[in-house]
Short mmCIF file of C-alpha atoms in Angstrom, two decimals:
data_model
loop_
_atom_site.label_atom_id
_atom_site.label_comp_id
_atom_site.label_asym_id
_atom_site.label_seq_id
_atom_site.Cartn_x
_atom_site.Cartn_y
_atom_site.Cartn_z
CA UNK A 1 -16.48 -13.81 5.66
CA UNK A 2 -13.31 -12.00 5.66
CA UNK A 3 -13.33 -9.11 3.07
CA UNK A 4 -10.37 -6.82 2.09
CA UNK A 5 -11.15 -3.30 0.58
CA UNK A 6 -8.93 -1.79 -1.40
CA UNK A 7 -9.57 1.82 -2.47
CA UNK A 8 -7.84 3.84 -5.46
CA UNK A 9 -7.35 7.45 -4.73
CA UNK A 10 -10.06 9.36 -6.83
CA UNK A 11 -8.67 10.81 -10.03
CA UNK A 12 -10.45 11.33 -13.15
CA UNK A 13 -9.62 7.89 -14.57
CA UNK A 14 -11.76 8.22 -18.21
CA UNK A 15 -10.84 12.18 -18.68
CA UNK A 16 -14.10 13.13 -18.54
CA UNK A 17 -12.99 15.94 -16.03
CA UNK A 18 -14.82 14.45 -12.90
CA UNK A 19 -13.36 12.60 -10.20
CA UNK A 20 -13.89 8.74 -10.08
CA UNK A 21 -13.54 6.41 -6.65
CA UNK A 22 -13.18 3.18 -7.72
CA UNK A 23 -12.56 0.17 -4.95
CA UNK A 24 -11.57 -3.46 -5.20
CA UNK A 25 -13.24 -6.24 -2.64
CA UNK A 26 -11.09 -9.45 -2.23
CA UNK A 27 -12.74 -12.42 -0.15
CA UNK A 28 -12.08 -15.23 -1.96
CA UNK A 29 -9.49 -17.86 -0.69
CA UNK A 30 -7.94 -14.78 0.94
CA UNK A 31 -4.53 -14.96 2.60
CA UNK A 32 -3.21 -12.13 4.53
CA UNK A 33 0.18 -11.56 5.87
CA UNK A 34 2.06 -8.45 7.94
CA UNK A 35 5.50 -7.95 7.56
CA UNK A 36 7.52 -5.23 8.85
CA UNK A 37 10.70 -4.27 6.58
CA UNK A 38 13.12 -2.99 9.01
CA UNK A 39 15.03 0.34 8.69
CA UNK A 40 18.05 0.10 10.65
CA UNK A 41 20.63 3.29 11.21
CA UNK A 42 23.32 1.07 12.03
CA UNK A 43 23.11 -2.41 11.56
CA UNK A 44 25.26 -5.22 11.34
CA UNK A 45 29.25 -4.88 13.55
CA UNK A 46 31.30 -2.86 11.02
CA UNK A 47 34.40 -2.01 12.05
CA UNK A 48 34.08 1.47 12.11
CA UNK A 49 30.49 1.19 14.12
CA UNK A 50 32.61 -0.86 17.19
CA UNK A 51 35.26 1.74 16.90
CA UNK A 52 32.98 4.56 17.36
CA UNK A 53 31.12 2.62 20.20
CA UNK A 54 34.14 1.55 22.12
CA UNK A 55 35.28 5.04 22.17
CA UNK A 56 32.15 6.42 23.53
CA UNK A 57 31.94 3.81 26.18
CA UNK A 58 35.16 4.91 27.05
CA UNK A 59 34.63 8.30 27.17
CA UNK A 60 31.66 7.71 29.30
CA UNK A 61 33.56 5.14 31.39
CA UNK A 62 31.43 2.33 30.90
CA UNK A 63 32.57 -0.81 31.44
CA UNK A 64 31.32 -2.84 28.23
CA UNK A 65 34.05 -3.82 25.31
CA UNK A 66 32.24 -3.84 21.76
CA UNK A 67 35.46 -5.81 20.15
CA UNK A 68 35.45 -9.29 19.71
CA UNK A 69 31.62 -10.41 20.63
CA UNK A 70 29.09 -11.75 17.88
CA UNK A 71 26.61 -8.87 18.47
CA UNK A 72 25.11 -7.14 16.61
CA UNK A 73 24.54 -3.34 17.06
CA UNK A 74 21.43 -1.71 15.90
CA UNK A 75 19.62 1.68 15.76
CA UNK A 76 16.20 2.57 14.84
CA UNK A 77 14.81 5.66 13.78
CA UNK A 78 11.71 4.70 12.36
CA UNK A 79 13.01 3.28 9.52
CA UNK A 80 11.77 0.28 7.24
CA UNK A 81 8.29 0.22 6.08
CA UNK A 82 5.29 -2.46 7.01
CA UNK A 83 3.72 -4.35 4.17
CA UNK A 84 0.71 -6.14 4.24
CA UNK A 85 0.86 -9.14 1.77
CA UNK A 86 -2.12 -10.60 -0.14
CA UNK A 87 -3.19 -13.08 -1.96
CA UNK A 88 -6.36 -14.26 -3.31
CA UNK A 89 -9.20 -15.05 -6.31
CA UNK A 90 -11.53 -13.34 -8.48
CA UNK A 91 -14.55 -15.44 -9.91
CA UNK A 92 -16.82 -15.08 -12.55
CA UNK A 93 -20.36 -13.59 -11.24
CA UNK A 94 -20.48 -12.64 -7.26
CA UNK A 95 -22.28 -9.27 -7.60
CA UNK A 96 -21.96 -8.53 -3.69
CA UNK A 97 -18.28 -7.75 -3.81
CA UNK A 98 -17.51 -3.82 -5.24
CA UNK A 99 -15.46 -4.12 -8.22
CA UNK A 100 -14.25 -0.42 -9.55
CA UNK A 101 -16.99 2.54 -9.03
CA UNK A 102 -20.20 0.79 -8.29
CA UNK A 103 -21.81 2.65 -10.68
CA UNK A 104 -22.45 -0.06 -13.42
CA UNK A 105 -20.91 2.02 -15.95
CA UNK A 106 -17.50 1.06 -18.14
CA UNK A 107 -15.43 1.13 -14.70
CA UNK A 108 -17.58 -1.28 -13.00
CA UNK A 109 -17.27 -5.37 -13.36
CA UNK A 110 -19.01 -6.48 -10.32
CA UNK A 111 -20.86 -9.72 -11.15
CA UNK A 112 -18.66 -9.75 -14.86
CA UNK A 113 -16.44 -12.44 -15.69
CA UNK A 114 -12.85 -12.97 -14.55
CA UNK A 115 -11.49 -11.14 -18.13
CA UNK A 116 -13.82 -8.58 -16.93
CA UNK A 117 -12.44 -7.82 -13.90
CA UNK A 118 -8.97 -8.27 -14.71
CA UNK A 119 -9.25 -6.06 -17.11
CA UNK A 120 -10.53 -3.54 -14.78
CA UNK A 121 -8.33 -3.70 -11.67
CA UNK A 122 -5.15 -4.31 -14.55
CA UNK A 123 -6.47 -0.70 -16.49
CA UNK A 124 -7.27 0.56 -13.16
CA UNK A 125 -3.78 0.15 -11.49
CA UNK A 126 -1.98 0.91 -14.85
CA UNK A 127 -4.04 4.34 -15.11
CA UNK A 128 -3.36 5.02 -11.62
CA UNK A 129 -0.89 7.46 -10.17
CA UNK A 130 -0.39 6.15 -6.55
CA UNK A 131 2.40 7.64 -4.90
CA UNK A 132 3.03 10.17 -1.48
CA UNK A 133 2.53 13.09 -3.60
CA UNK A 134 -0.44 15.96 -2.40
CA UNK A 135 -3.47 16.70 -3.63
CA UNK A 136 -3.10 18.84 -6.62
CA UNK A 137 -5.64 21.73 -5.76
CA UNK A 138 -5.03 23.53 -8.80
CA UNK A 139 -6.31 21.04 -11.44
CA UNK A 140 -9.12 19.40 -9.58
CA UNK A 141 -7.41 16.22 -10.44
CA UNK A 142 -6.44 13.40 -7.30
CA UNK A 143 -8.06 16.09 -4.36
CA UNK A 144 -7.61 13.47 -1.99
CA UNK A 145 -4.24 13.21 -2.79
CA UNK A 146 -2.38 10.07 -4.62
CA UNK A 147 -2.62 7.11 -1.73
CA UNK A 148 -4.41 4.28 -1.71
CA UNK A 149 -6.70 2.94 0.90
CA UNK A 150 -6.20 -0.31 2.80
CA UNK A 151 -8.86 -2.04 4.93
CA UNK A 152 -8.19 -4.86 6.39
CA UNK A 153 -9.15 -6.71 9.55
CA UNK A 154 -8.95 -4.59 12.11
CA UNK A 155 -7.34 -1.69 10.13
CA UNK A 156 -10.41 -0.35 8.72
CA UNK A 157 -13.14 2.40 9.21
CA UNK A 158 -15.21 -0.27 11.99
CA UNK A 159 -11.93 -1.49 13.57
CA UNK A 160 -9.45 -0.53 16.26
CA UNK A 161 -7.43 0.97 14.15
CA UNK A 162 -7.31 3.54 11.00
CA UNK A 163 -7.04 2.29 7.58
CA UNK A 164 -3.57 1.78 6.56
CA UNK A 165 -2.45 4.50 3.70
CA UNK A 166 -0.41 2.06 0.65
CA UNK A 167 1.13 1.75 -2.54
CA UNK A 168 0.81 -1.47 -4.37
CA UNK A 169 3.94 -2.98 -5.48
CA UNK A 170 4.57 -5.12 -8.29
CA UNK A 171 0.05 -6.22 -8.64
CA UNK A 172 0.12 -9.54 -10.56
CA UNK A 173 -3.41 -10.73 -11.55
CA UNK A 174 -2.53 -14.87 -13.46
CA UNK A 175 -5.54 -16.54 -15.33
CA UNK A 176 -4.92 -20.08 -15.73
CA UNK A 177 -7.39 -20.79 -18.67
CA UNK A 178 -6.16 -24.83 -18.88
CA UNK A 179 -6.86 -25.44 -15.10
CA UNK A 180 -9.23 -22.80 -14.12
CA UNK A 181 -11.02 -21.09 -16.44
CA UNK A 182 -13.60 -19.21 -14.14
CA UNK A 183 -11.51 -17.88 -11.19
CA UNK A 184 -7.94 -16.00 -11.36
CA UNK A 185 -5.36 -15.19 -8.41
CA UNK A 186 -4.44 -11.90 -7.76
CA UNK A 187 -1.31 -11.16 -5.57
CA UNK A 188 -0.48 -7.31 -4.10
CA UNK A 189 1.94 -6.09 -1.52
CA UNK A 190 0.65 -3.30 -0.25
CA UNK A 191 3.66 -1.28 1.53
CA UNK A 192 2.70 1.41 4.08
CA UNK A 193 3.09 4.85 2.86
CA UNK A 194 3.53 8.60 4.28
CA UNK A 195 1.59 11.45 2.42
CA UNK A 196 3.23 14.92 1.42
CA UNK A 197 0.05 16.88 1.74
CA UNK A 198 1.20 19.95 3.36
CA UNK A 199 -1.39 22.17 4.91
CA UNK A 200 -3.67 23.82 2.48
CA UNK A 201 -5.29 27.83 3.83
CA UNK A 202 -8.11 27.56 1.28
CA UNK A 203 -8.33 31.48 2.33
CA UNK A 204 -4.35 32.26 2.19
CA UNK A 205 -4.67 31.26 -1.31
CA UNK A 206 -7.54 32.21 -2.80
CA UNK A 207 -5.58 36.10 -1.80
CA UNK A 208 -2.42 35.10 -4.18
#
């Protein structure tokens, strides 16, 4: 069975001044889909762009004319971001997936009820500061730094490739208590995301 981990960065979620790690598992009538948002430089034929590009190729003397053709002209930097869509249900009971810490404390609804767990992941993710921003050594708080954790498929810790650092945009977690009153949907996009941990000299700073 196909299981999607999604880990919180740890942060001291209940202020008791320790860090907590809490993680969602998703397995559930699971859908999973990769997009890739792309980041163009240039994009589209403005004007200006086929100006600029005709005069280079004639600088260059190259024999192409950018005027008058249906083309589009493109560059890419790196830009855009990749987003990993999904979808699926939480149920009332199933124990085996983690739900928040795993410690069976407050934080903790695996095996609860739907309102349980929605409660959690919604308190969780509104609690939450997940964002590209360090660690901050100083208070102790988020020394990790403020990304979430992705696994999925083959990105993961036993697959080919690393887990995928994300933000979650817009969550939405929709109990339909008329139709189905023991199971709710919960749908994420998680969108790929760059850290801006800088390198910490434990040593270098410990002098200042």
């Amino acid at each position: 069975m196909t299981t999607i981990r999604f880990e919180l960065p740890p942060f001291d979620i209940d202020g008791d001044g320790n860090t907590e790690t809490l993680a969602f598992e998703l397995s559930h009538n699971l859908s999973v889909e990769h997009t890739v948002r792309t980041g163009w430089l240039t994009e589209g034929s403005q004007s200006s762009v086929i100006d600029l590009l005709s005069d280079v190729a004639a600088e260059l003397d190259l024999n192409e004319d950018f005027s008058g053709k249906r083309k589009g002209l493109y560059t890419d930097l790196g830009g855009g971001v990749a987003v990993v869509q999904v979808d699926a249900e939480i149920t009332t009971g199933d124990g085996t997936n983690q739900w928040g810490t795993g410690n069976g404390g407050t934080w903790d609804a695996a095996g609860g009820t739907v309102l349980e767990k929605m409660a959690v992941l919604n308190e969780a993710l509104i609690r939450a500061e997940i964002d590209s921003r360090p660690s901050d050594v100083l208070s102790g708080d988020y020394p990790q730094g403020h990304l979430a954790t992705l696994h999925v498929g083959e990105y993961s810790s036993s697959g080919r490739f690393d887990p995928i650092d994300v933000v979650p945009e817009e969550p939405k977690i929709v109990h339909d208590t008329e139709r189905e009153s023991s199971t709710a949907t919960v749908s994420i996009n998680f969108a790929s995301a760059a850290s801006l941990e800088a390198p910490w000299d434990a040593q270098e700073q410990s002098k200042s």
